[in-house]
Short mmCIF file of C-alpha atoms in Angstrom, two decimals:
data_model
loop_
_atom_site.label_atom_id
_atom_site.label_comp_id
_atom_site.label_asym_id
_atom_site.label_seq_id
_atom_site.Cartn_x
_atom_site.Cartn_y
_atom_site.Cartn_z
CA TYR Q 1 16.53 10.18 1.77
CA LYS Q 2 18.69 8.81 -1.06
CA GLU Q 3 21.94 10.19 -2.42
CA ASN Q 4 24.33 8.48 -4.82
CA GLY Q 5 22.43 5.23 -4.39
CA LEU Q 6 22.74 5.26 -0.59
CA VAL Q 7 20.16 5.95 2.11
CA GLY Q 8 20.32 8.35 5.06
CA TYR Q 9 17.94 10.34 7.25
CA LYS Q 10 16.66 13.92 7.42
CA ASP Q 11 14.59 15.56 10.12
CA GLN Q 12 11.20 17.20 9.51
CA SER Q 13 12.84 20.48 8.45
CA GLY Q 14 14.83 18.67 5.77
CA LYS Q 15 18.16 18.89 7.61
CA VAL Q 16 20.45 15.88 7.16
CA VAL Q 17 20.95 14.22 10.54
CA ILE Q 18 22.41 10.90 9.36
CA LYS Q 19 24.33 11.10 6.11
CA ALA Q 20 23.52 8.71 3.27
CA GLN Q 21 25.69 5.65 3.91
CA PHE Q 22 23.48 2.55 3.89
CA ASP Q 23 22.50 0.37 0.94
CA ASP Q 24 18.95 0.31 2.31
CA ALA Q 25 17.19 1.44 5.49
CA GLU Q 26 13.82 1.45 7.25
CA LYS Q 27 11.99 4.14 9.20
CA PHE Q 28 12.81 4.54 12.88
CA SER Q 29 10.70 2.69 15.44
CA GLN Q 30 11.03 3.50 19.15
CA GLY Q 31 14.46 5.02 18.55
CA ILE Q 32 16.10 2.33 16.40
CA ALA Q 33 16.08 1.53 12.68
CA ARG Q 34 17.09 -1.44 10.55
CA VAL Q 35 19.77 -0.82 7.92
CA TYR Q 36 21.26 -3.08 5.26
CA ASP Q 37 24.75 -3.75 3.88
CA LYS Q 38 24.72 -5.27 0.39
CA ALA Q 39 28.30 -6.57 0.59
CA LYS Q 40 27.56 -8.47 3.80
CA GLY Q 41 24.05 -9.44 2.70
CA ALA Q 42 22.93 -8.71 6.24
CA ALA Q 43 21.08 -6.18 8.38
CA ALA Q 44 22.06 -4.20 11.48
CA TYR Q 45 20.38 -1.61 13.70
CA ILE Q 46 21.27 2.03 14.36
CA ASP Q 47 20.22 4.64 16.92
CA THR Q 48 18.98 8.15 16.07
CA THR Q 49 22.55 9.45 15.77
CA GLY Q 50 23.34 6.90 13.06
CA LYS Q 51 25.58 4.85 15.33
CA LEU Q 52 25.51 1.10 14.80
CA ILE Q 53 24.13 -0.52 17.95
CA THR Q 54 24.53 -4.03 16.49
CA PRO Q 55 26.90 -5.52 13.92
CA PHE Q 56 25.72 -6.43 10.43
CA LYS Q 57 24.84 -10.06 11.05
CA TYR Q 58 21.05 -10.39 10.95
CA ASP Q 59 18.81 -11.92 8.29
CA SER Q 60 17.11 -8.81 6.90
CA ALA Q 61 14.08 -10.69 5.58
CA ALA Q 62 13.31 -12.37 8.92
CA SER Q 63 14.28 -9.60 11.32
CA GLY Q 64 11.76 -6.97 12.32
CA HIS Q 65 11.70 -3.26 11.54
CA ILE Q 66 9.06 -2.22 14.09
CA ALA Q 67 9.74 -2.34 17.84
CA TYR Q 68 7.01 -3.43 20.24
CA ASP Q 69 7.25 -3.07 24.02
CA GLY Q 70 10.79 -1.74 23.47
CA LEU Q 71 11.87 -4.99 21.79
CA MET Q 72 12.78 -5.77 18.19
CA ARG Q 73 12.59 -9.26 16.70
CA VAL Q 74 15.89 -10.32 15.10
CA ALA Q 75 16.98 -13.46 13.29
CA ILE Q 76 20.20 -14.99 12.00
CA TYR Q 77 20.78 -17.49 9.20
CA GLY Q 78 22.77 -19.62 11.65
CA ASP Q 79 25.86 -19.44 13.86
CA ASP Q 80 28.21 -20.59 11.09
CA VAL Q 81 26.88 -17.92 8.75
CA VAL Q 82 27.32 -15.21 11.39
CA LYS Q 83 30.94 -16.28 11.94
CA ALA Q 84 31.58 -16.13 8.20
CA ILE Q 85 30.04 -12.64 7.94
CA MET Q 86 32.11 -11.39 10.88
CA ASN Q 87 35.23 -12.76 9.12
CA GLY Q 88 34.56 -10.74 5.98
CA ASP Q 89 32.32 -13.01 3.90
CA GLY Q 90 28.77 -12.15 2.86
CA VAL Q 91 25.46 -13.85 2.17
CA TYR Q 92 24.72 -14.30 -1.53
CA SER Q 93 21.52 -16.37 -1.49
CA THR Q 94 19.79 -19.41 -0.08
CA GLU Q 95 18.94 -22.53 -2.06
CA SER Q 96 17.09 -25.77 -1.48
CA VAL Q 97 18.84 -29.13 -1.46
CA GLY Q 98 16.14 -31.78 -1.12
CA ASN Q 99 14.24 -31.00 2.06
CA ASN Q 100 17.09 -28.85 3.36
CA THR Q 101 18.10 -25.24 2.78
CA VAL Q 102 21.69 -24.04 2.55
CA VAL Q 103 23.11 -20.52 2.64
CA VAL Q 104 25.36 -19.71 -0.31
CA MET Q 105 28.08 -17.25 0.70
CA LYS Q 106 29.76 -14.79 -1.65
CA SER Q 107 32.97 -16.80 -1.27
CA GLY Q 108 31.11 -19.77 -2.77
CA LYS Q 109 30.91 -21.68 0.50
CA LYS Q 110 27.64 -23.39 1.30
CA LEU Q 111 26.75 -23.30 4.96
CA LYS Q 112 23.97 -24.86 7.01
CA PHE Q 113 20.79 -22.82 7.19
CA ASP Q 114 19.95 -22.95 10.88
CA PRO Q 115 17.78 -19.91 11.61
CA LYS Q 116 17.37 -18.67 15.16
CA TYR Q 117 15.18 -15.86 16.45
CA GLY Q 118 15.43 -13.65 19.50
CA PHE Q 119 14.95 -10.02 20.57
CA ILE Q 120 17.13 -6.96 21.08
CA ASP Q 121 16.28 -3.93 23.19
CA LYS Q 122 16.64 -0.29 22.11
CA THR Q 123 20.36 -0.34 22.95
CA GLY Q 124 20.98 -3.28 20.60
CA LYS Q 125 21.53 -5.79 23.41
CA GLU Q 126 20.22 -9.29 22.77
CA VAL Q 127 18.02 -9.41 25.87
CA ILE Q 128 16.12 -12.52 24.76
CA PRO Q 129 18.73 -14.86 23.26
CA LEU Q 130 18.44 -16.10 19.70
CA GLN Q 131 17.13 -19.54 20.59
CA PHE Q 132 13.78 -19.94 18.83
CA ASP Q 133 13.20 -21.71 15.51
CA GLU Q 134 10.87 -18.83 14.67
CA ALA Q 135 9.25 -15.96 16.55
CA TYR Q 136 6.71 -13.25 15.82
CA SER Q 137 7.00 -9.68 17.10
CA PHE Q 138 5.64 -8.83 20.53
CA GLN Q 139 2.01 -7.80 20.71
CA ASP Q 140 0.29 -6.87 23.95
CA GLY Q 141 3.32 -7.99 25.98
CA MET Q 142 3.47 -11.51 24.52
CA ALA Q 143 5.28 -13.04 21.55
CA THR Q 144 4.52 -16.21 19.60
CA VAL Q 145 7.46 -18.64 19.36
CA LEU Q 146 7.67 -21.78 17.25
CA LYS Q 147 9.51 -25.07 17.71
CA PHE Q 148 10.10 -26.94 14.47
CA GLN Q 149 8.71 -30.51 14.53
CA GLY Q 150 9.16 -31.89 11.04
CA HIS Q 151 8.74 -31.60 7.29
CA GLN Q 152 6.34 -33.31 4.92
CA TYR Q 153 5.03 -32.80 1.37
CA GLY Q 154 6.92 -29.52 1.04
CA PHE Q 155 5.52 -28.09 4.30
CA SER Q 156 7.14 -27.68 7.67
CA TYR Q 157 5.11 -28.01 10.84
CA SER Q 158 5.78 -26.64 14.31
CA LYS Q 159 4.43 -26.39 17.81
CA ILE Q 160 3.57 -22.95 19.12
CA GLY Q 161 4.09 -21.37 22.53
CA TYR Q 162 4.22 -17.85 23.99
CA ILE Q 163 6.87 -15.85 25.87
CA ASP Q 164 6.58 -12.67 27.92
CA THR Q 165 8.94 -9.69 27.61
CA THR Q 166 11.49 -11.35 29.93
CA GLY Q 167 11.75 -14.33 27.56
CA LYS Q 168 9.95 -16.67 29.95
CA LEU Q 169 7.88 -19.36 28.22
CA VAL Q 170 4.50 -18.55 29.76
CA ILE Q 171 2.42 -20.88 27.58
CA PRO Q 172 4.28 -24.09 26.62
CA TYR Q 173 4.74 -25.48 23.12
CA LYS Q 174 1.53 -27.40 22.56
CA TYR Q 175 -0.51 -25.57 19.93
CA GLY Q 176 -0.26 -25.59 16.14
CA GLY Q 177 -1.90 -24.00 13.13
CA ASP Q 178 1.12 -22.11 11.82
CA ASN Q 179 0.67 -23.49 8.30
CA ASN Q 180 -2.79 -21.97 8.01
CA TYR Q 181 -2.75 -18.61 9.75
CA ASP Q 182 -0.46 -15.61 9.84
CA GLY Q 183 0.87 -13.80 12.88
CA SER Q 184 -2.22 -11.62 13.25
CA ALA Q 185 -4.29 -14.67 14.23
CA LEU Q 186 -1.63 -16.06 16.56
CA SER Q 187 -0.74 -12.78 18.29
CA TYR Q 188 -2.29 -11.24 21.40
CA LYS Q 189 -4.72 -8.33 21.29
CA ASP Q 190 -6.76 -7.01 24.22
CA GLY Q 191 -5.32 -9.83 26.36
CA LEU Q 192 -6.60 -12.58 24.04
CA THR Q 193 -5.24 -14.73 21.23
CA CYS Q 194 -6.38 -17.60 19.02
CA PHE Q 195 -5.08 -21.12 19.58
CA PHE Q 196 -5.29 -24.12 17.27
CA GLU Q 197 -5.02 -27.78 18.07
CA TYR Q 198 -1.70 -29.29 17.00
CA LEU Q 199 -2.19 -31.70 14.10
CA GLY Q 200 1.47 -32.26 13.17
CA LYS Q 201 2.02 -34.20 9.96
CA GLU Q 202 -1.62 -35.35 10.09
CA GLY Q 203 -2.53 -31.79 9.15
CA LEU Q 204 -0.69 -32.07 5.82
CA SER Q 205 -1.65 -34.07 2.76
CA SER Q 206 0.20 -35.20 -0.33
CA ASP Q 207 -2.15 -33.28 -2.63
CA GLY Q 208 -0.94 -29.96 -1.19
CA TRP Q 209 -3.77 -29.28 1.24
CA VAL Q 210 -3.25 -28.03 4.77
CA LYS Q 211 -6.12 -28.99 7.05
CA SER Q 212 -7.94 -26.30 9.01
CA PRO Q 213 -7.48 -27.34 12.66
CA PRO Q 214 -10.04 -26.80 15.43
CA GLY Q 215 -9.37 -23.58 17.29
CA GLY Q 216 -10.51 -21.30 20.06
CA ILE Q 217 -9.48 -18.26 22.10
CA MET Q 218 -7.40 -18.07 25.30
CA ASP Q 219 -6.11 -15.36 27.63
CA LYS Q 220 -2.53 -14.54 28.65
CA THR Q 221 -2.41 -17.29 31.26
CA GLY Q 222 -3.49 -19.92 28.73
CA LYS Q 223 -7.01 -20.10 30.18
CA VAL Q 224 -9.48 -21.07 27.45
CA ILE Q 225 -12.13 -18.40 26.85
CA VAL Q 226 -13.77 -19.93 23.76
CA PRO Q 227 -13.06 -23.70 23.54
CA SER Q 228 -12.06 -25.57 20.40
CA ASN Q 229 -14.51 -28.03 18.89
CA PRO Q 230 -13.45 -30.90 16.59
CA ASP Q 231 -16.62 -30.40 14.52
CA ARG Q 232 -15.80 -26.75 13.83
CA TRP Q 233 -13.05 -25.28 11.69
CA TYR Q 234 -11.95 -21.92 10.35
CA TYR Q 235 -10.81 -20.66 6.99
CA SER Q 236 -8.25 -17.91 6.60
CA ASN Q 237 -10.41 -15.49 4.60
CA PRO Q 238 -12.48 -14.04 6.10
CA PHE Q 239 -11.05 -15.34 9.35
CA GLY Q 240 -13.77 -16.39 11.79
CA LEU Q 241 -12.28 -15.70 15.24
CA GLN Q 242 -12.23 -11.95 15.80
CA TRP Q 243 -12.86 -9.60 18.71
CA LYS Q 244 -13.05 -5.89 19.42
CA ASP Q 245 -14.30 -3.61 22.20
CA GLY Q 246 -15.43 -6.44 24.47
CA VAL Q 247 -17.21 -8.64 21.90
CA ILE Q 248 -15.85 -11.90 20.45
CA VAL Q 249 -17.26 -13.09 17.12
CA ASN Q 250 -16.92 -16.84 16.61
CA CYS Q 251 -17.81 -17.50 12.97
CA TYR Q 252 -17.10 -21.18 12.29
CA SER Q 253 -17.68 -23.72 9.54
CA THR Q 254 -19.31 -27.09 10.22
CA ARG Q 255 -21.48 -29.80 8.65
CA VAL Q 256 -25.24 -29.12 8.58
CA ASN Q 257 -28.38 -30.86 7.36
CA ALA Q 258 -30.69 -29.56 4.63
CA LYS Q 259 -32.20 -27.00 7.04
CA GLY Q 260 -28.84 -25.62 8.15
CA VAL Q 261 -28.82 -27.37 11.54
CA PRO Q 262 -25.37 -28.61 12.71
CA THR Q 263 -25.31 -32.37 12.12
CA LYS Q 264 -22.43 -34.84 12.21
CA GLY Q 265 -21.92 -36.07 8.68
CA GLY Q 266 -24.42 -33.48 7.41
CA GLU Q 267 -24.89 -33.09 3.68
CA LYS Q 268 -23.57 -29.53 3.50
CA GLU Q 269 -20.77 -27.42 4.90
CA TRP Q 270 -22.06 -24.12 6.26
CA THR Q 271 -21.00 -21.24 8.48
CA LEU Q 272 -22.63 -20.31 11.79
CA THR Q 273 -21.91 -17.56 14.29
CA GLU Q 274 -21.82 -17.05 18.07
CA LEU Q 275 -21.16 -13.89 20.09
CA TYR Q 276 -19.22 -13.99 23.39
CA ASP Q 277 -17.94 -11.40 25.82
CA TYR Q 278 -14.28 -11.34 26.87
CA SER Q 279 -14.95 -13.61 29.86
CA GLY Q 280 -16.19 -16.35 27.53
CA LYS Q 281 -19.87 -15.88 28.38
CA LEU Q 282 -22.14 -16.65 25.43
CA ILE Q 283 -24.07 -13.54 24.42
CA LYS Q 284 -26.12 -14.98 21.57
CA LYS Q 285 -26.12 -17.72 18.95
CA LEU Q 286 -26.60 -16.37 15.43
CA ASP Q 287 -27.22 -19.69 13.75
CA GLU Q 288 -28.63 -18.22 10.53
CA TYR Q 289 -25.81 -15.69 10.13
CA VAL Q 290 -22.53 -16.07 8.25
CA SER Q 291 -19.49 -13.83 7.54
CA ALA Q 292 -19.85 -11.97 10.82
CA MET Q 293 -17.29 -9.38 11.95
CA PRO Q 294 -16.90 -7.02 14.95
CA MET Q 295 -17.24 -3.37 13.93
CA GLY Q 296 -16.13 -1.61 17.11
CA GLY Q 297 -18.23 0.06 19.78
CA GLY Q 298 -19.61 -3.36 20.74
CA TYR Q 299 -21.40 -3.81 17.41
CA THR Q 300 -21.28 -6.86 15.14
CA LEU Q 301 -22.03 -6.90 11.42
CA ALA Q 302 -23.41 -10.22 10.15
CA LEU Q 303 -24.82 -11.63 6.94
CA HIS Q 304 -28.15 -13.47 7.28
CA GLN Q 305 -28.11 -16.40 4.89
CA VAL Q 306 -29.45 -19.96 5.07
CA PRO Q 307 -28.47 -22.95 2.90
CA TYR Q 308 -31.90 -23.38 1.34
CA GLY Q 309 -34.63 -21.33 -0.30
CA PRO Q 310 -34.42 -18.74 -3.12
CA LYS Q 311 -31.17 -18.05 -4.95
CA VAL Q 312 -29.94 -15.02 -6.84
CA LYS Q 313 -27.43 -14.65 -9.63
CA TYR Q 314 -24.30 -13.03 -8.23
CA LEU Q 315 -21.32 -12.38 -10.51
CA ASP Q 316 -20.75 -15.74 -12.23
CA THR Q 317 -22.47 -17.95 -9.70
CA GLU Q 318 -25.71 -18.51 -7.80
CA MET Q 319 -25.99 -17.61 -4.12
CA TYR Q 320 -28.68 -18.11 -1.52
CA GLU Q 321 -30.36 -14.80 -0.79
CA GLY Q 322 -28.97 -12.81 2.10
CA TYR Q 323 -29.11 -9.50 3.91
CA TRP Q 324 -27.08 -7.72 6.59
CA THR Q 325 -27.85 -7.13 10.27
CA VAL Q 326 -26.08 -5.23 13.05
CA PHE Q 327 -26.18 -6.54 16.64
CA ASP Q 328 -25.17 -4.60 19.76
CA ARG Q 329 -23.06 -6.03 22.56
CA THR Q 330 -26.12 -7.60 24.23
CA GLY Q 331 -27.13 -9.45 21.04
CA LYS Q 332 -29.99 -7.05 20.29
CA ILE Q 333 -30.63 -6.18 16.62
CA VAL Q 334 -30.12 -2.44 15.97
CA VAL Q 335 -30.03 -2.46 12.14
CA ASP Q 336 -31.78 -5.17 10.14
CA ASN Q 337 -32.52 -6.34 6.61
CA VAL Q 338 -30.23 -3.95 4.71
CA GLN Q 339 -27.67 -4.29 1.88
CA LYS Q 340 -29.51 -7.26 0.40
CA ASN Q 341 -27.39 -9.74 -1.56
CA ASN Q 342 -24.22 -7.67 -1.16
CA PHE Q 343 -22.10 -10.76 -0.47
CA TYR Q 344 -18.71 -9.06 -0.62
CA LEU Q 345 -19.55 -6.20 1.69
CA LEU Q 346 -16.74 -7.09 4.11
CA ASN Q 347 -14.23 -6.31 1.35
CA SER Q 348 -15.13 -2.62 1.70
CA ALA Q 349 -14.91 -0.21 4.65
CA TYR Q 350 -17.04 -0.88 7.72
CA GLY Q 351 -16.94 0.21 11.34
CA TYR Q 352 -18.41 2.37 14.10
CA ALA Q 353 -17.83 6.07 14.80
CA ASN Q 354 -19.68 8.84 16.65
CA GLY Q 355 -22.96 6.99 17.10
CA TYR Q 356 -23.10 5.57 13.57
CA VAL Q 357 -22.26 2.19 12.06
CA TYR Q 358 -21.16 2.31 8.45
CA PHE Q 359 -20.78 -0.36 5.78
CA GLY Q 360 -21.49 -0.86 2.09
CA GLY Q 361 -21.32 2.88 1.43
CA GLU Q 362 -24.12 3.65 3.91
CA SER Q 363 -24.24 4.75 7.55
CA TYR Q 364 -26.90 4.04 10.18
CA LYS Q 365 -27.58 5.86 13.45
CA VAL Q 366 -27.40 3.62 16.53
CA SER Q 367 -27.73 4.35 20.24
CA GLU Q 368 -24.51 4.20 22.27
CA SER Q 369 -23.82 0.54 23.13
CA LYS Q 370 -23.06 0.10 26.83
#
């Protein structure tokens, strides 16, 4: 709640339990909450009594506000900035100087921007030291960590590894792809995560493009479940490596010939789909299907479309005709030839619930997928 421009907390009955005293604050997560001090230009964390369990020293934009596995991601602007804050100064802003960033303090001093990430527990203790150039929040017992490698054409590039909840580097720094994909692609879910081949500065170009690197899926030990392929790449929207309820959908782009068959140096770029189980076993190739997505319950929704034949006018462009199909976890078709030429169906609600799949404003009865 807010009072006199400050933020505090009430319980569900409306009783004030932490008086309004913070310039800004977040909701509680696993017993701790992030709060902000405008004068210091920094964040801290409190417990449910309102007691500070950390000092105000963290970068509020980079530090987390949701705890996972009892751990909260925190970040600092740099050791020199923390010392200045603890000595009564505050962060005013950051600014770029060439390829470098500096932190402008309220005293006017300009200090080195040297961000470091780590993790605190629910008592505020830094249980995983602030040692990483960047880190994402824990998901499924693993966290993505980044090691900065260089800077080119206005982009930075890093290598990516993974730590467990003890801070141990379980999967070493050898993957890349951080310029293309957000943390949802690079975080673990159901024991799996995406990986992308490290391209370094070769993945950046002077005209502002970031190349889409080959990628695949691995488990928590680093074992490859779906291998990368240099002739396949993935775009960020809709993202082509997804999985749910035991089914992996690998929807990749590649070069094809006039009939849509994958061909090195083919005349067209097209999208093809494969279904795998969580062990990496191929369930089915869906070579004439694009824009596929797992729905839950073991079902996959896919658009049938080939790069030849009749076209239809769609919005302000022409598209090859297409229709939607639903496959079960064995690769068997359970719904076919529906929602014709609805090319943006995945922008609306879709899923599986209580024996029905639903998409495009319609629902379809399906037998329980075992």
